[in-house]
Short mmCIF file of N, CA and C in Angstrom, two decimals:
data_model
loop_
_atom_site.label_atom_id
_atom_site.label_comp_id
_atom_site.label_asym_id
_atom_site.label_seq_id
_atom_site.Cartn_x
_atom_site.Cartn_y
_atom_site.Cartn_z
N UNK A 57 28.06 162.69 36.27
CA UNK A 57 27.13 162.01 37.14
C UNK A 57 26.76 162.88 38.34
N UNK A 58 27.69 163.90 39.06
CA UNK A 58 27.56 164.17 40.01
C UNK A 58 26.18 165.41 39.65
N UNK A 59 26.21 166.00 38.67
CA UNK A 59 25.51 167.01 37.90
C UNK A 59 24.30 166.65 38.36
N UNK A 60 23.95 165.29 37.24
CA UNK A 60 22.31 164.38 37.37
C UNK A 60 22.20 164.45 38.46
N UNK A 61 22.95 164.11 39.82
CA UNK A 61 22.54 163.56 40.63
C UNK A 61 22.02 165.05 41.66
N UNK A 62 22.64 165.79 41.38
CA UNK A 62 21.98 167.36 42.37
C UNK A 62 21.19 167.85 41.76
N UNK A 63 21.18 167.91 40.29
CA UNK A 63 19.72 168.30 39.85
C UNK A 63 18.05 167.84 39.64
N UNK A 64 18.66 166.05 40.28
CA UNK A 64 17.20 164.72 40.24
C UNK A 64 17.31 165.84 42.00
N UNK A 65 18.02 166.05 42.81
CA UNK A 65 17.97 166.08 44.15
C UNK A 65 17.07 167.39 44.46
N UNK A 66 17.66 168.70 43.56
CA UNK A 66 16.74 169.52 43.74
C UNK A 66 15.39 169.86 43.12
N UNK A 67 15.10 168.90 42.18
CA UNK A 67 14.05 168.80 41.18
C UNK A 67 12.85 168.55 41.46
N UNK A 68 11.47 168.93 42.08
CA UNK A 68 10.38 168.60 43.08
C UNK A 68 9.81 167.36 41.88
N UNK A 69 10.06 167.47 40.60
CA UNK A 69 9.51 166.83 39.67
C UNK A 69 10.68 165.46 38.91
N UNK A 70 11.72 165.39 39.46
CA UNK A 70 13.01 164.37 39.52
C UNK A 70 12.11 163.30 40.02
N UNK A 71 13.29 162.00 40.28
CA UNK A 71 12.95 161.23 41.05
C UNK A 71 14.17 160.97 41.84
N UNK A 72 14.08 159.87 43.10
CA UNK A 72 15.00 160.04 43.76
C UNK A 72 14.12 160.71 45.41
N UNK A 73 15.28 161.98 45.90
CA UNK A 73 14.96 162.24 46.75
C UNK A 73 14.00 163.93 46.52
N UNK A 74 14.49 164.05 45.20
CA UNK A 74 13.48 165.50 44.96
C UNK A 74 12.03 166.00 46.03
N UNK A 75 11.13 164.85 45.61
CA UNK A 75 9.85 165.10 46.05
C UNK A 75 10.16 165.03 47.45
N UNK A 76 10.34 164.23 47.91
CA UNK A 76 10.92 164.47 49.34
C UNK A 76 11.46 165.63 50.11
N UNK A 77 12.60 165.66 49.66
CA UNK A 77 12.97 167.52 49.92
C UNK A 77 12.11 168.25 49.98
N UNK A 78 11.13 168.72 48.69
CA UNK A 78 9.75 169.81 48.31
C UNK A 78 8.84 169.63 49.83
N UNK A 79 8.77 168.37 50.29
CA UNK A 79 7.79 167.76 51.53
C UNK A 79 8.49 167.99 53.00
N UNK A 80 9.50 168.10 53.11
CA UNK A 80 10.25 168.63 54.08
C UNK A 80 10.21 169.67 54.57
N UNK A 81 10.21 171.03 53.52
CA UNK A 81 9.59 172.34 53.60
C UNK A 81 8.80 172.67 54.78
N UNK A 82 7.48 171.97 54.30
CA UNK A 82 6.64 171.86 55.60
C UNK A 82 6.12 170.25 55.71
N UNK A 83 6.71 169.61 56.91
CA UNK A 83 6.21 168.15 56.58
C UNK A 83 4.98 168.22 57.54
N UNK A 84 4.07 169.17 58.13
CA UNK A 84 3.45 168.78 58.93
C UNK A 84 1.86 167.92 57.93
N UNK A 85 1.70 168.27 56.19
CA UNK A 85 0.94 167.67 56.25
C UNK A 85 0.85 166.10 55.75
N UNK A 86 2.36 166.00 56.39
CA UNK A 86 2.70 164.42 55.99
C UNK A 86 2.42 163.34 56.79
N UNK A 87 1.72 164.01 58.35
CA UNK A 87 1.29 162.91 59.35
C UNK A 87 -0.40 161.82 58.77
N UNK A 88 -0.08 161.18 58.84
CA UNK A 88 -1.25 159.92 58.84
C UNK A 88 -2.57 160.93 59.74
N UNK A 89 -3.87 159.99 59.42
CA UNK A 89 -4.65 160.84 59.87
C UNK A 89 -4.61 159.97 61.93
N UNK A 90 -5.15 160.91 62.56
CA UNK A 90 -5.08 160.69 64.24
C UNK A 90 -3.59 161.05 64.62
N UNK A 91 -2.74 161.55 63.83
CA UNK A 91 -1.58 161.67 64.70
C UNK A 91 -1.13 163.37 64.11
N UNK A 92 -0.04 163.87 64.46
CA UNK A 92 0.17 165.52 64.12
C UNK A 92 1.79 165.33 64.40
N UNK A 93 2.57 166.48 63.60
CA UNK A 93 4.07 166.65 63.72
C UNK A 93 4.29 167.15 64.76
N UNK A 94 5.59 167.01 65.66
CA UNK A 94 6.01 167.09 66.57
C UNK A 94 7.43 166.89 66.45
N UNK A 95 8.42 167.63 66.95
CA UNK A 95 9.84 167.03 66.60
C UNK A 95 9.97 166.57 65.85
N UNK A 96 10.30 166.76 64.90
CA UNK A 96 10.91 166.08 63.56
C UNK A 96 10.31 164.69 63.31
N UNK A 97 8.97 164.02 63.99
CA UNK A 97 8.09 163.22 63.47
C UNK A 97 6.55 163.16 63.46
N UNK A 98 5.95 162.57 63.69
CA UNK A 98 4.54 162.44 63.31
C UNK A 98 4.52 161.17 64.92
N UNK A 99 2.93 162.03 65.90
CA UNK A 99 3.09 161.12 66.45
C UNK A 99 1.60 160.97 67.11
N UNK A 100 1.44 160.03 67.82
CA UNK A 100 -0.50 159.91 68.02
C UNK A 100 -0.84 160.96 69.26
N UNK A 101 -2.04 161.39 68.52
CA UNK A 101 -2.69 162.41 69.22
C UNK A 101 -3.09 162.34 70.24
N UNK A 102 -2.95 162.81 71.45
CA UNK A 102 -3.65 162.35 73.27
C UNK A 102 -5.08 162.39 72.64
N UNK A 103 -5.50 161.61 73.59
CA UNK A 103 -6.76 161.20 73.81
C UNK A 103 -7.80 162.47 74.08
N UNK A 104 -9.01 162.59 73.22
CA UNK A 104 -9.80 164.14 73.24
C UNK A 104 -8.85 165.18 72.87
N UNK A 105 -8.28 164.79 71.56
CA UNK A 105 -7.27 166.12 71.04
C UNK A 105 -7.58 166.06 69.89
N UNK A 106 -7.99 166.99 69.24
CA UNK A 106 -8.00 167.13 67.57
C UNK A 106 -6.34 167.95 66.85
N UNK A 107 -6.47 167.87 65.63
CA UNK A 107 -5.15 168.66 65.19
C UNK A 107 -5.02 169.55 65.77
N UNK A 108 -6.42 170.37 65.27
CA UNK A 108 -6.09 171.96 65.61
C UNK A 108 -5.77 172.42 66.93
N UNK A 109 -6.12 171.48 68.33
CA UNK A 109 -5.81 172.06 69.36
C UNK A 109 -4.27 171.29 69.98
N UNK A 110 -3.87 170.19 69.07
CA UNK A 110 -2.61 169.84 69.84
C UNK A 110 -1.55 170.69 69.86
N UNK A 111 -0.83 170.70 70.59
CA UNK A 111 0.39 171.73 71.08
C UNK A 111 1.81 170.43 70.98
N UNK A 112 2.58 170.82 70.57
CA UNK A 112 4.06 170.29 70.98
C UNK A 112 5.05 171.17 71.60
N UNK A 113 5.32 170.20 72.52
CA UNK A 113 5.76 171.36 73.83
C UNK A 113 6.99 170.81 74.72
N UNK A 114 8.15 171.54 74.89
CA UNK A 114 9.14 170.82 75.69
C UNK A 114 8.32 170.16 77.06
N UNK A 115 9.16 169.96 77.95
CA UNK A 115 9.35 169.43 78.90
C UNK A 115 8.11 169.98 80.03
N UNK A 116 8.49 171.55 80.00
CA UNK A 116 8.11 172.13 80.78
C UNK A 116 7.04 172.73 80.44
N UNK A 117 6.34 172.93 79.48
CA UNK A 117 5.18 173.37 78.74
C UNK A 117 5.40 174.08 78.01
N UNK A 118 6.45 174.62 77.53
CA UNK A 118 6.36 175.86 76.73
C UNK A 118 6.57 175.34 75.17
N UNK A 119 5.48 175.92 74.65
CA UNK A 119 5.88 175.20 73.02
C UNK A 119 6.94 175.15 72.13
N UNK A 120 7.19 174.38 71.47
CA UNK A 120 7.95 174.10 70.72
C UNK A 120 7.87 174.45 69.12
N UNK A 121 8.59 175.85 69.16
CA UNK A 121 8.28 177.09 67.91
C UNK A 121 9.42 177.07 66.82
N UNK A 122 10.86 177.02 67.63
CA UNK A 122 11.55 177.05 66.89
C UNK A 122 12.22 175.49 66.10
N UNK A 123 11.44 175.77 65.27
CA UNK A 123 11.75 174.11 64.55
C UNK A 123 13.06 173.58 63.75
N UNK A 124 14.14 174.56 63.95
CA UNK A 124 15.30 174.31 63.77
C UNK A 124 16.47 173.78 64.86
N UNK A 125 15.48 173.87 65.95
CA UNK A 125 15.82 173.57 67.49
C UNK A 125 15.59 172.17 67.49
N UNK A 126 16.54 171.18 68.27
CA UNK A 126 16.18 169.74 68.47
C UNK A 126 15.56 170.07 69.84
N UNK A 127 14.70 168.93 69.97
CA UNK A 127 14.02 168.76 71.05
C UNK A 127 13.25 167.31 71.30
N UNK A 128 14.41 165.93 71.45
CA UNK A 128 14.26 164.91 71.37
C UNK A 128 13.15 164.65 73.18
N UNK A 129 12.85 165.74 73.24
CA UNK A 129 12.28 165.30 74.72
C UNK A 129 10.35 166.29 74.48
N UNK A 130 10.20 166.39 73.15
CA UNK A 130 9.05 166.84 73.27
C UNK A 130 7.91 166.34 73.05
N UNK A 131 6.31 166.65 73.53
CA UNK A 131 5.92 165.94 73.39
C UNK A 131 4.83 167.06 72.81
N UNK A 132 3.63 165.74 72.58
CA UNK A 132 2.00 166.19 71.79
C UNK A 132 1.14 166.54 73.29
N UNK A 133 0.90 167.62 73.33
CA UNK A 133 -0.41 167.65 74.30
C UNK A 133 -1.71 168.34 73.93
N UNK A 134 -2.35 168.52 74.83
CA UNK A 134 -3.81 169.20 74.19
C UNK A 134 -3.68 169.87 75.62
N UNK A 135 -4.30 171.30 75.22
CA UNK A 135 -4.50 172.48 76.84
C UNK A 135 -5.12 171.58 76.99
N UNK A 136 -5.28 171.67 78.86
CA UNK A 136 -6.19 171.00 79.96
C UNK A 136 -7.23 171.92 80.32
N UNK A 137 -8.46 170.70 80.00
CA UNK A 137 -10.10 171.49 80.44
C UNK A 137 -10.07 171.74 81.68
N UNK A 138 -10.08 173.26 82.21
CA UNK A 138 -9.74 173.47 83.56
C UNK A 138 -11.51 173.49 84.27
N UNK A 139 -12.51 173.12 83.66
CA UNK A 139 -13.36 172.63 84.11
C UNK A 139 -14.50 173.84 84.04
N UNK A 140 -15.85 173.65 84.66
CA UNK A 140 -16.84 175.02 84.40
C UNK A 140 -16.76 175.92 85.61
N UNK A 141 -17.05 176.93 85.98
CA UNK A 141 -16.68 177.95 87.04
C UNK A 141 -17.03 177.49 88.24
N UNK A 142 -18.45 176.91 88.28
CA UNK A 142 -18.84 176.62 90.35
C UNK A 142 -18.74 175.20 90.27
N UNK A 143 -19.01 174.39 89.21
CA UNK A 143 -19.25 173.20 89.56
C UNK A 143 -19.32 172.45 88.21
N UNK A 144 -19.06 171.00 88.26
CA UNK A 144 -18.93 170.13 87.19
C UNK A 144 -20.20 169.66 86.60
N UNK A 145 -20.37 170.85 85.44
CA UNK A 145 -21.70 170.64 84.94
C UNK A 145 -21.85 169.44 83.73
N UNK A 146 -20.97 168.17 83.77
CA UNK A 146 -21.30 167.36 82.70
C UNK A 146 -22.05 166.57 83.52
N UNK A 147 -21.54 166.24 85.18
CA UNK A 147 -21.56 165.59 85.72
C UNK A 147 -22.65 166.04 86.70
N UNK A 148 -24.07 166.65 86.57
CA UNK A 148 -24.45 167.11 86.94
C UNK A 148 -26.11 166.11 87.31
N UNK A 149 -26.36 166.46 88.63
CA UNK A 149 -27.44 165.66 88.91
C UNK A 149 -28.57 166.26 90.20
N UNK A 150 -29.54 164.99 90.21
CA UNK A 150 -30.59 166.03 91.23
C UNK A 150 -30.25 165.22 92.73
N UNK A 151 -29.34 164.05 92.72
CA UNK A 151 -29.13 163.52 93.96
C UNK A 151 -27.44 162.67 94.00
N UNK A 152 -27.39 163.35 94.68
CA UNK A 152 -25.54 163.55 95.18
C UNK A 152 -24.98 161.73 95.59
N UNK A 153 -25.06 160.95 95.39
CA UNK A 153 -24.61 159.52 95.99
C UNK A 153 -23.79 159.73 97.16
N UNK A 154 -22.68 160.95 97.30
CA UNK A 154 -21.65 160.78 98.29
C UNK A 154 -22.56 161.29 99.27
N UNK A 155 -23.38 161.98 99.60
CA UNK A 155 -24.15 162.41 100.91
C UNK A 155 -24.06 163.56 100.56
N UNK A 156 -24.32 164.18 101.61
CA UNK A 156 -24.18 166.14 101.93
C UNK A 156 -22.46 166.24 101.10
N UNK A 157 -22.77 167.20 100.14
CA UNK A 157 -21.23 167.67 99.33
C UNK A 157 -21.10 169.20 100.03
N UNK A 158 -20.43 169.75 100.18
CA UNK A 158 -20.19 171.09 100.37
C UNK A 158 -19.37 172.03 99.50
N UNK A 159 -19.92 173.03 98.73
CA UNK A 159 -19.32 174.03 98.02
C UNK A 159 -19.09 174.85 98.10
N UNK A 160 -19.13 175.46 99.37
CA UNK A 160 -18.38 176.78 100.33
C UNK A 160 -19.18 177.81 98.92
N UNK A 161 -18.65 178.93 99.54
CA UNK A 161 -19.02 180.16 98.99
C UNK A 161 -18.93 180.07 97.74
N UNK A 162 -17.51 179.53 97.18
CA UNK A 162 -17.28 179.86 95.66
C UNK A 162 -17.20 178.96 94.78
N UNK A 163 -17.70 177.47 95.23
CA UNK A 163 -17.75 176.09 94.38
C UNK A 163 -16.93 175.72 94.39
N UNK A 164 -17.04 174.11 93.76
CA UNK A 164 -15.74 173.67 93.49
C UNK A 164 -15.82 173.29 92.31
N UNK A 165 -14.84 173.14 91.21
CA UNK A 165 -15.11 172.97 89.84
C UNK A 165 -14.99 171.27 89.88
N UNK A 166 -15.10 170.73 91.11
CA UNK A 166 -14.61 169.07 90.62
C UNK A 166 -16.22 168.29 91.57
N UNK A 167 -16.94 168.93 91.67
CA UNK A 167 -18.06 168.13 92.81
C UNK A 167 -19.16 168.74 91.57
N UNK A 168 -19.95 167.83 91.23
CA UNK A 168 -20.68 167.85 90.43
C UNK A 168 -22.07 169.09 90.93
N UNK A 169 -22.78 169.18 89.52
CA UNK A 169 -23.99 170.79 89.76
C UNK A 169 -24.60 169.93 90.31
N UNK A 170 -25.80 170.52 91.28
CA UNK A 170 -26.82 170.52 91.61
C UNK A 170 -28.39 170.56 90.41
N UNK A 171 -29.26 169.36 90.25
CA UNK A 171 -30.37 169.85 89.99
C UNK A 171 -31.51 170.09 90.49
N UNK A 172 -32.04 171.12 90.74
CA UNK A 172 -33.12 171.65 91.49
C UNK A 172 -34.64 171.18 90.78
N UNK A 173 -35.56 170.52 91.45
CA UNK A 173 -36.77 170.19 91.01
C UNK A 173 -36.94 169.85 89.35
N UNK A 174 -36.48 170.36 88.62
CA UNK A 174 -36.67 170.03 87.36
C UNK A 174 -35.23 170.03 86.58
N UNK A 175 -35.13 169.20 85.34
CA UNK A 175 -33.82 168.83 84.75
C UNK A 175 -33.30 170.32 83.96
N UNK A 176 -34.19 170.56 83.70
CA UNK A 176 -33.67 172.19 83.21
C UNK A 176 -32.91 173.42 84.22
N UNK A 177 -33.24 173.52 85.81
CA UNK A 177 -33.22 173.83 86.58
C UNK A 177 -31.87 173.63 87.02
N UNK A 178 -30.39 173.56 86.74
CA UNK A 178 -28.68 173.14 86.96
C UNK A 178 -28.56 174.29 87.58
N UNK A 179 -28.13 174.68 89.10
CA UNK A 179 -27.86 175.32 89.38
C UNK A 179 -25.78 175.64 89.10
N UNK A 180 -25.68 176.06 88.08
CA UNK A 180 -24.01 175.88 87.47
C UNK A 180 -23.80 177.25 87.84
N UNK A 181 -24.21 178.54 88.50
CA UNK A 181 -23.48 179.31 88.59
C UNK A 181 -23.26 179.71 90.57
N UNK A 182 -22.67 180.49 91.05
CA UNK A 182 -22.79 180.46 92.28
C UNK A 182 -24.39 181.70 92.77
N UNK A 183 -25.10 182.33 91.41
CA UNK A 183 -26.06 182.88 92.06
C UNK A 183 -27.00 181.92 91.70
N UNK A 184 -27.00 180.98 90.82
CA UNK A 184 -28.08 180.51 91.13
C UNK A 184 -27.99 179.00 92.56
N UNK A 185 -27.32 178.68 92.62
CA UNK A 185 -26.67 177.79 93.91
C UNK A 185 -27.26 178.62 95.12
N UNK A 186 -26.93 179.98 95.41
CA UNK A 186 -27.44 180.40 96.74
C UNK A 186 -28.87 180.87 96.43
N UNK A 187 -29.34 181.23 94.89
CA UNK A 187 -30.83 181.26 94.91
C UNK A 187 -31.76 180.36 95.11
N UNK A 188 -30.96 179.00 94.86
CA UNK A 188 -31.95 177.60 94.95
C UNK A 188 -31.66 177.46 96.34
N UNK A 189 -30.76 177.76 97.08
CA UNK A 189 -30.77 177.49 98.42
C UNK A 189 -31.53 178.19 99.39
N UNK A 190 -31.70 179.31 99.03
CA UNK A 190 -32.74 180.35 99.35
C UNK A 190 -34.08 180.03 99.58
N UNK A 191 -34.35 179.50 97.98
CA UNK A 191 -35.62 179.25 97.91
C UNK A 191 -36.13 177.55 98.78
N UNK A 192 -35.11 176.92 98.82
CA UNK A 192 -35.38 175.61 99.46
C UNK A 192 -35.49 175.90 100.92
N UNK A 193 -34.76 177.30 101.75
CA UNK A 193 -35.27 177.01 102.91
C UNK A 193 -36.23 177.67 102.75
N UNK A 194 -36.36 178.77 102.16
CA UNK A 194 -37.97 179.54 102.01
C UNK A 194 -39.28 178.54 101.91
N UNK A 195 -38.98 177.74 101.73
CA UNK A 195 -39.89 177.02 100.78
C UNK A 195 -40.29 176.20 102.46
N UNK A 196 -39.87 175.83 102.66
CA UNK A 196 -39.04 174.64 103.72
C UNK A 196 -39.93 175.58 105.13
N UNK A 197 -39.56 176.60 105.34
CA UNK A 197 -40.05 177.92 106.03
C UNK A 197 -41.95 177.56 106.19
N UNK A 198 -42.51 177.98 104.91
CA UNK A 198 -43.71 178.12 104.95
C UNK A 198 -44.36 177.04 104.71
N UNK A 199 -44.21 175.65 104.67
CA UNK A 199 -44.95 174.33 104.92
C UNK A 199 -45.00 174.30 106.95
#
């Protein structure tokens, strides 16, 4: 009996725990769809994360590579959108609600773009920000 029973065990084509074992190998494509492996389970994906970009990662950020390693404290993340270079161009408009915003010399990536006279016109980089500013007092100048 003991025979049957290690050869149903190592058998991918047995029954029992065979197929199982064969899936263990690599179980990552055993997660349900919306969720991805992580520590020795399958778990739901953060919010704006696809497979390919989730990370499982100790504590402290550093990923979690060696998978023979326990790591009952890890989790699913997705890198953080550290945002566009001068200014928050999703959030981008031709009139500011908070009043006068200020973006100093080098922007801020969290105060939304500027749109200048026309919707095509996003001033998202810092030369075009001091060119539209340019031109608005220029402009401003000769009336």
């Amino acid at each position: 009996w003991w025979h049957r029973a290690m050869t149903s065990l190592s058998s991918s084509t047995g029954t029992g725990c065979g197929v199982a074992e064969a899936a263990v190998a690599d179980p990552t494509h055993l997660c349900p769809e919306g969720q991805a492996y992580c520590w020795m389970q399958c778990m739901m994906l953060p919010p704006a994360c696809t497979l390919s970009t989730a990370k499982c990662v100790h504590p402290d950020g550093t990923p979690w590579s060696n998978h023979s390693e326990m790591c009952p404290t890890c989790t699913l993340t997705c890198p953080a959108f550290t945002g566009w270079d001068f200014c928050d161009e999703s959030a981008a408009s031709d009139m500011i609600m908070q009043g006068f915003v200020a973006y100093g010399i080098t922007g801020s990536k969290t105060k939304p773009c500027v749109i200048l006279f026309f919707q095509s016109w996003v001033l998202n980089t810092r030369w075009k920000f001091w060119l539209g500013t340019l031109g608005v007092f220029t402009l401003a100048a000769l009336v």
